[in-house]
Amino acid sequence: GENVEQHPSTLSVQEGDSAVIKCTYSDSASNYFPWYKQELGKRPQLIIDIRSNVGEKKDQRIAVTLNKTAKHFSLHITETQPEDSAVYFCAARAAGNKLTFGGGTRVLVKP
Amino acid sequence: DGGITQSPKYLFRKEGQNVTLSCEQNLNHDAMYWYRQDPGQGLRLIYYSQIVNDFQKGDIAEGYSVSREKKESFPLTVTSAQKNPTAFYLCASSIGGTKDIQYFGAGTRLSVL
């Protein structure tokens, strides 16, 4: 089955700096890659997603890039703010509608 | 918030007891999912259902059971066979087919007495 690895597990950045989280996947048939943000004690919320026919997608301060050849995708957050502090999960979809999640990255934005 | 309701928010299980976690959605979604989240870890798929009266095992189905008798409901039973049930359980739903965005409920935190 699909295997998704996510790095780093924790990330501390100064407010205003950029944050980058990287994920690799194993199944070349995966075609959908969402990113979720989970604040402490709350439900995961979709923040951005990308499909395999697109190399990059941007939404305000958030962008995702996909390299199908290398089987990795990344989340970029620019001009980080304290409210960006949360746990971020990447995921990949292969067969059916099953999502396989990465282990998560705890992001701390220091004011 | 809203659309997917999980209850209860907190649940305690005694040794040898089966407990059932509720998940209800009013989004008219065909597909529903159950995930387990352990501290500091990602989400692992327990069971999923693409359509009423049908469901499939996920990656960690042992010790769990589900039913999908109604489109809006997908209850999860944690059986006594699950020896380490303490975790945060999340239910999700999606439209289904190629519409794959999953929306999550607020979760149930299960602890063992």
mmCIF file of C-alpha atoms in Angstrom:
data_model
loop_
_atom_site.group_PDB
_atom_site.id
_atom_site.type_symbol
_atom_site.label_atom_id
_atom_site.label_comp_id
_atom_site.label_asym_id
_atom_site.label_seq_id
_atom_site.Cartn_x
_atom_site.Cartn_y
_atom_site.Cartn_z
ATOM 1 C CA GLY A 1 0.000 0.000 0.000
ATOM 2 C CA GLU A 2 0.845 3.673 -0.006
ATOM 3 C CA ASN A 3 3.418 5.005 2.449
ATOM 4 C CA VAL A 4 3.813 8.717 3.193
ATOM 5 C CA GLU A 5 6.749 10.171 5.087
ATOM 6 C CA GLN A 6 6.715 13.738 6.391
ATOM 7 C CA HIS A 7 9.614 15.937 7.547
ATOM 8 C CA PRO A 8 10.413 17.642 9.792
ATOM 9 C CA SER A 9 8.363 16.435 12.755
ATOM 10 C CA THR A 10 8.742 19.825 14.458
ATOM 11 C CA LEU A 11 9.506 23.222 12.990
ATOM 12 C CA SER A 12 10.107 26.455 14.851
ATOM 13 C CA VAL A 13 10.212 29.707 12.869
ATOM 14 C CA GLN A 14 10.314 33.396 13.664
ATOM 15 C CA GLU A 15 7.213 35.363 12.805
ATOM 16 C CA GLY A 16 7.484 36.676 9.268
ATOM 17 C CA ASP A 17 9.841 33.928 8.098
ATOM 18 C CA SER A 18 8.879 31.098 5.739
ATOM 19 C CA ALA A 19 8.130 27.494 6.690
ATOM 20 C CA VAL A 20 8.561 24.478 4.425
ATOM 21 C CA ILE A 21 7.272 20.967 5.086
ATOM 22 C CA LYS A 22 8.180 18.067 2.813
ATOM 23 C CA CYS A 23 6.437 14.762 2.125
ATOM 24 C CA THR A 24 7.397 11.760 0.052
ATOM 25 C CA TYR A 25 5.052 9.014 -1.163
ATOM 26 C CA SER A 26 5.664 5.531 -2.450
ATOM 27 C CA ASP A 27 2.789 4.720 -4.842
ATOM 28 C CA SER A 28 3.299 6.255 -8.288
ATOM 29 C CA ALA A 29 -0.458 5.845 -8.902
ATOM 30 C CA SER A 30 -1.297 8.450 -6.231
ATOM 31 C CA ASN A 31 -3.056 11.377 -7.854
ATOM 32 C CA TYR A 32 -4.378 13.638 -5.095
ATOM 33 C CA PHE A 33 -2.396 15.333 -2.326
ATOM 34 C CA PRO A 34 -4.194 17.362 0.374
ATOM 35 C CA TRP A 35 -2.720 19.259 3.294
ATOM 36 C CA TYR A 36 -4.583 19.554 6.591
ATOM 37 C CA LYS A 37 -4.047 21.900 9.535
ATOM 38 C CA GLN A 38 -4.996 20.742 13.008
ATOM 39 C CA GLU A 39 -5.041 23.178 15.902
ATOM 40 C CA LEU A 40 -4.768 21.827 19.419
ATOM 41 C CA GLY A 41 -7.826 19.751 20.336
ATOM 42 C CA LYS A 42 -9.633 20.540 17.090
ATOM 43 C CA ARG A 43 -10.517 18.707 13.903
ATOM 44 C CA PRO A 44 -8.152 18.661 10.892
ATOM 45 C CA GLN A 45 -9.119 21.251 8.294
ATOM 46 C CA LEU A 46 -8.149 21.192 4.635
ATOM 47 C CA ILE A 47 -5.953 24.176 3.769
ATOM 48 C CA ILE A 48 -4.823 23.365 0.252
ATOM 49 C CA ASP A 49 -4.660 20.411 -2.122
ATOM 50 C CA ILE A 50 -3.060 19.551 -5.447
ATOM 51 C CA ARG A 51 -3.752 16.978 -8.114
ATOM 52 C CA SER A 52 -1.193 15.068 -10.131
ATOM 53 C CA ASN A 53 -1.805 17.027 -13.337
ATOM 54 C CA VAL A 54 -0.580 20.245 -11.683
ATOM 55 C CA GLY A 55 2.932 21.112 -10.493
ATOM 56 C CA GLU A 56 2.156 24.040 -8.206
ATOM 57 C CA LYS A 57 -0.822 25.683 -6.545
ATOM 58 C CA LYS A 58 -0.963 28.842 -4.479
ATOM 59 C CA ASP A 59 -3.542 30.343 -2.141
ATOM 60 C CA GLN A 60 -2.467 33.630 -0.545
ATOM 61 C CA ARG A 61 0.441 32.813 1.815
ATOM 62 C CA ILE A 62 0.241 29.063 1.231
ATOM 63 C CA ALA A 63 1.615 27.137 -1.725
ATOM 64 C CA VAL A 64 2.084 23.480 -2.552
ATOM 65 C CA THR A 65 4.499 22.018 -5.096
ATOM 66 C CA LEU A 66 4.449 18.504 -6.541
ATOM 67 C CA ASN A 67 7.274 16.567 -8.186
ATOM 68 C CA LYS A 68 5.743 13.377 -9.604
ATOM 69 C CA THR A 69 9.043 12.041 -10.885
ATOM 70 C CA ALA A 70 10.653 12.224 -7.477
ATOM 71 C CA LYS A 71 7.374 11.390 -5.711
ATOM 72 C CA HIS A 72 7.499 14.267 -3.287
ATOM 73 C CA PHE A 73 5.404 17.315 -2.514
ATOM 74 C CA SER A 74 5.919 20.281 -0.234
ATOM 75 C CA LEU A 75 3.933 22.897 1.661
ATOM 76 C CA HIS A 76 5.285 26.442 1.741
ATOM 77 C CA ILE A 77 3.974 29.054 4.170
ATOM 78 C CA THR A 78 5.293 32.571 3.663
ATOM 79 C CA GLU A 79 5.192 35.506 6.084
ATOM 80 C CA THR A 80 4.291 33.226 8.966
ATOM 81 C CA GLN A 81 2.010 34.517 11.712
ATOM 82 C CA PRO A 82 1.337 33.211 15.254
ATOM 83 C CA GLU A 83 -2.012 31.797 14.094
ATOM 84 C CA ASP A 84 -0.101 29.501 11.720
ATOM 85 C CA SER A 85 1.064 27.553 14.786
ATOM 86 C CA ALA A 86 -0.537 24.101 14.513
ATOM 87 C CA VAL A 87 0.133 20.562 13.378
ATOM 88 C CA TYR A 88 0.154 20.099 9.612
ATOM 89 C CA PHE A 89 -0.521 16.774 7.889
ATOM 90 C CA CYS A 90 0.126 15.806 4.313
ATOM 91 C CA ALA A 91 -1.721 12.939 2.655
ATOM 92 C CA ALA A 92 -1.746 11.023 -0.607
ATOM 93 C CA ARG A 93 -4.568 9.185 -2.340
ATOM 94 C CA ALA A 94 -3.907 6.065 -4.398
ATOM 95 C CA ALA A 95 -6.494 3.304 -4.854
ATOM 96 C CA GLY A 96 -10.126 4.276 -4.310
ATOM 97 C CA ASN A 97 -10.669 7.226 -2.004
ATOM 98 C CA LYS A 98 -8.288 6.054 0.679
ATOM 99 C CA LEU A 99 -6.003 8.741 2.025
ATOM 100 C CA THR A 100 -2.681 7.808 3.611
ATOM 101 C CA PHE A 101 -1.423 10.477 6.012
ATOM 102 C CA GLY A 102 2.065 11.531 6.948
ATOM 103 C CA GLY A 103 3.098 11.633 10.599
ATOM 104 C CA GLY A 104 2.521 15.370 10.988
ATOM 105 C CA THR A 105 4.663 18.457 11.539
ATOM 106 C CA ARG A 106 4.233 20.615 14.611
ATOM 107 C CA VAL A 107 4.860 24.217 13.564
ATOM 108 C CA LEU A 108 5.572 26.876 16.173
ATOM 109 C CA VAL A 109 5.693 30.491 15.062
ATOM 110 C CA LYS A 110 7.541 32.619 17.605
ATOM 111 C CA PRO A 111 6.487 36.271 17.862
ATOM 112 C CA ASP B 1 -18.014 23.642 12.008
ATOM 113 C CA GLY B 2 -21.092 21.512 11.568
ATOM 114 C CA GLY B 3 -22.035 18.960 8.950
ATOM 115 C CA ILE B 4 -20.338 16.036 10.685
ATOM 116 C CA THR B 5 -21.243 15.341 14.284
ATOM 117 C CA GLN B 6 -19.355 12.946 16.509
ATOM 118 C CA SER B 7 -20.532 11.885 19.926
ATOM 119 C CA PRO B 8 -19.675 11.629 22.677
ATOM 120 C CA LYS B 9 -16.739 14.029 22.913
ATOM 121 C CA TYR B 10 -15.180 11.937 25.700
ATOM 122 C CA LEU B 11 -15.708 8.228 26.363
ATOM 123 C CA PHE B 12 -14.364 5.838 28.934
ATOM 124 C CA ARG B 13 -14.166 2.086 28.450
ATOM 125 C CA LYS B 14 -13.938 -0.555 31.123
ATOM 126 C CA GLU B 15 -11.950 -3.738 30.661
ATOM 127 C CA GLY B 16 -13.783 -6.243 28.446
ATOM 128 C CA GLN B 17 -16.408 -3.732 27.361
ATOM 129 C CA ASN B 18 -17.499 -2.837 23.851
ATOM 130 C CA VAL B 19 -18.170 0.839 23.210
ATOM 131 C CA THR B 20 -19.734 2.549 20.212
ATOM 132 C CA LEU B 21 -18.745 5.925 18.796
ATOM 133 C CA SER B 22 -21.336 7.812 16.816
ATOM 134 C CA CYS B 23 -20.777 9.688 13.552
ATOM 135 C CA GLU B 24 -23.587 11.467 11.745
ATOM 136 C CA GLN B 25 -23.380 13.715 8.676
ATOM 137 C CA ASN B 26 -25.989 15.909 7.004
ATOM 138 C CA LEU B 27 -23.876 16.732 3.953
ATOM 139 C CA ASN B 28 -25.455 14.034 1.760
ATOM 140 C CA HIS B 29 -21.998 12.506 1.327
ATOM 141 C CA ASP B 30 -21.723 8.948 0.022
ATOM 142 C CA ALA B 31 -18.345 8.114 1.565
ATOM 143 C CA MET B 32 -17.456 7.993 5.266
ATOM 144 C CA TYR B 33 -14.262 7.123 7.118
ATOM 145 C CA TRP B 34 -12.937 6.361 10.592
ATOM 146 C CA TYR B 35 -9.402 7.287 11.636
ATOM 147 C CA ARG B 36 -7.423 6.758 14.786
ATOM 148 C CA GLN B 37 -4.955 9.410 15.980
ATOM 149 C CA ASP B 38 -2.389 8.652 18.661
ATOM 150 C CA PRO B 39 -0.431 11.449 20.395
ATOM 151 C CA GLY B 40 2.194 12.955 18.130
ATOM 152 C CA GLN B 41 1.240 10.714 15.234
ATOM 153 C CA GLY B 42 -0.653 10.934 11.997
ATOM 154 C CA LEU B 43 -4.093 9.589 11.177
ATOM 155 C CA ARG B 44 -4.492 5.901 10.517
ATOM 156 C CA LEU B 45 -7.496 4.520 8.626
ATOM 157 C CA ILE B 46 -9.644 2.014 10.524
ATOM 158 C CA TYR B 47 -12.629 1.445 8.205
ATOM 159 C CA TYR B 48 -14.252 3.237 5.313
ATOM 160 C CA SER B 49 -17.516 3.059 3.430
ATOM 161 C CA GLN B 50 -18.044 4.243 -0.134
ATOM 162 C CA ILE B 51 -21.792 3.611 -0.148
ATOM 163 C CA VAL B 52 -24.635 2.487 2.093
ATOM 164 C CA ASN B 53 -24.535 -1.174 3.177
ATOM 165 C CA ASP B 54 -20.911 -1.550 2.114
ATOM 166 C CA PHE B 55 -17.627 -0.951 3.948
ATOM 167 C CA GLN B 56 -13.983 -1.988 3.739
ATOM 168 C CA LYS B 57 -11.187 -2.516 6.228
ATOM 169 C CA GLY B 58 -8.519 0.111 6.474
ATOM 170 C CA ASP B 59 -4.979 -0.327 7.723
ATOM 171 C CA ILE B 60 -5.787 -1.041 11.397
ATOM 172 C CA ALA B 61 -9.245 -2.706 11.426
ATOM 173 C CA GLU B 62 -8.472 -5.406 13.996
ATOM 174 C CA GLY B 63 -10.515 -4.952 17.170
ATOM 175 C CA TYR B 64 -13.016 -2.603 15.523
ATOM 176 C CA SER B 65 -16.333 -3.051 13.718
ATOM 177 C CA VAL B 66 -18.632 -0.727 11.761
ATOM 178 C CA SER B 67 -22.017 -0.659 10.076
ATOM 179 C CA ARG B 68 -23.473 1.552 7.345
ATOM 180 C CA GLU B 69 -27.222 1.015 7.385
ATOM 181 C CA LYS B 70 -28.027 4.655 6.625
ATOM 182 C CA LYS B 71 -26.247 7.142 4.375
ATOM 183 C CA GLU B 72 -25.895 9.701 7.147
ATOM 184 C CA SER B 73 -24.605 7.361 9.875
ATOM 185 C CA PHE B 74 -21.388 5.361 10.282
ATOM 186 C CA PRO B 75 -20.964 4.134 13.885
ATOM 187 C CA LEU B 76 -17.712 2.594 15.061
ATOM 188 C CA THR B 77 -17.612 -0.096 17.750
ATOM 189 C CA VAL B 78 -14.401 -0.569 19.677
ATOM 190 C CA THR B 79 -14.537 -4.167 20.833
ATOM 191 C CA SER B 80 -12.863 -5.844 23.796
ATOM 192 C CA ALA B 81 -10.451 -7.395 21.287
ATOM 193 C CA GLN B 82 -8.827 -3.973 20.835
ATOM 194 C CA LYS B 83 -6.225 -4.107 23.596
ATOM 195 C CA ASN B 84 -4.961 -0.558 23.269
ATOM 196 C CA PRO B 85 -8.024 1.558 22.489
ATOM 197 C CA THR B 86 -6.898 4.824 24.107
ATOM 198 C CA ALA B 87 -6.741 7.360 21.260
ATOM 199 C CA PHE B 88 -8.489 10.232 19.523
ATOM 200 C CA TYR B 89 -11.002 8.942 16.960
ATOM 201 C CA LEU B 90 -11.925 11.049 13.956
ATOM 202 C CA CYS B 91 -14.763 10.482 11.532
ATOM 203 C CA ALA B 92 -14.712 12.025 8.053
ATOM 204 C CA SER B 93 -16.901 12.110 4.978
ATOM 205 C CA SER B 94 -16.566 12.996 1.312
ATOM 206 C CA ILE B 95 -18.942 13.316 -1.620
ATOM 207 C CA GLY B 96 -17.508 10.149 -3.113
ATOM 208 C CA GLY B 97 -16.429 9.034 -6.555
ATOM 209 C CA THR B 98 -13.740 11.396 -7.824
ATOM 210 C CA LYS B 99 -14.781 14.083 -5.315
ATOM 211 C CA ASP B 100 -12.195 13.241 -2.737
ATOM 212 C CA ILE B 101 -12.001 16.162 -0.288
ATOM 213 C CA GLN B 102 -12.606 14.767 3.179
ATOM 214 C CA TYR B 103 -14.262 16.791 5.936
ATOM 215 C CA PHE B 104 -13.705 15.836 9.545
ATOM 216 C CA GLY B 105 -15.824 15.722 12.665
ATOM 217 C CA ALA B 106 -14.612 17.141 15.981
ATOM 218 C CA GLY B 107 -13.490 13.749 17.270
ATOM 219 C CA THR B 108 -14.066 11.460 20.250
ATOM 220 C CA ARG B 109 -11.374 10.933 22.856
ATOM 221 C CA LEU B 110 -11.518 7.379 24.205
ATOM 222 C CA SER B 111 -9.772 6.378 27.396
ATOM 223 C CA VAL B 112 -9.571 3.106 29.303
ATOM 224 C CA LEU B 113 -10.560 3.024 32.972
#
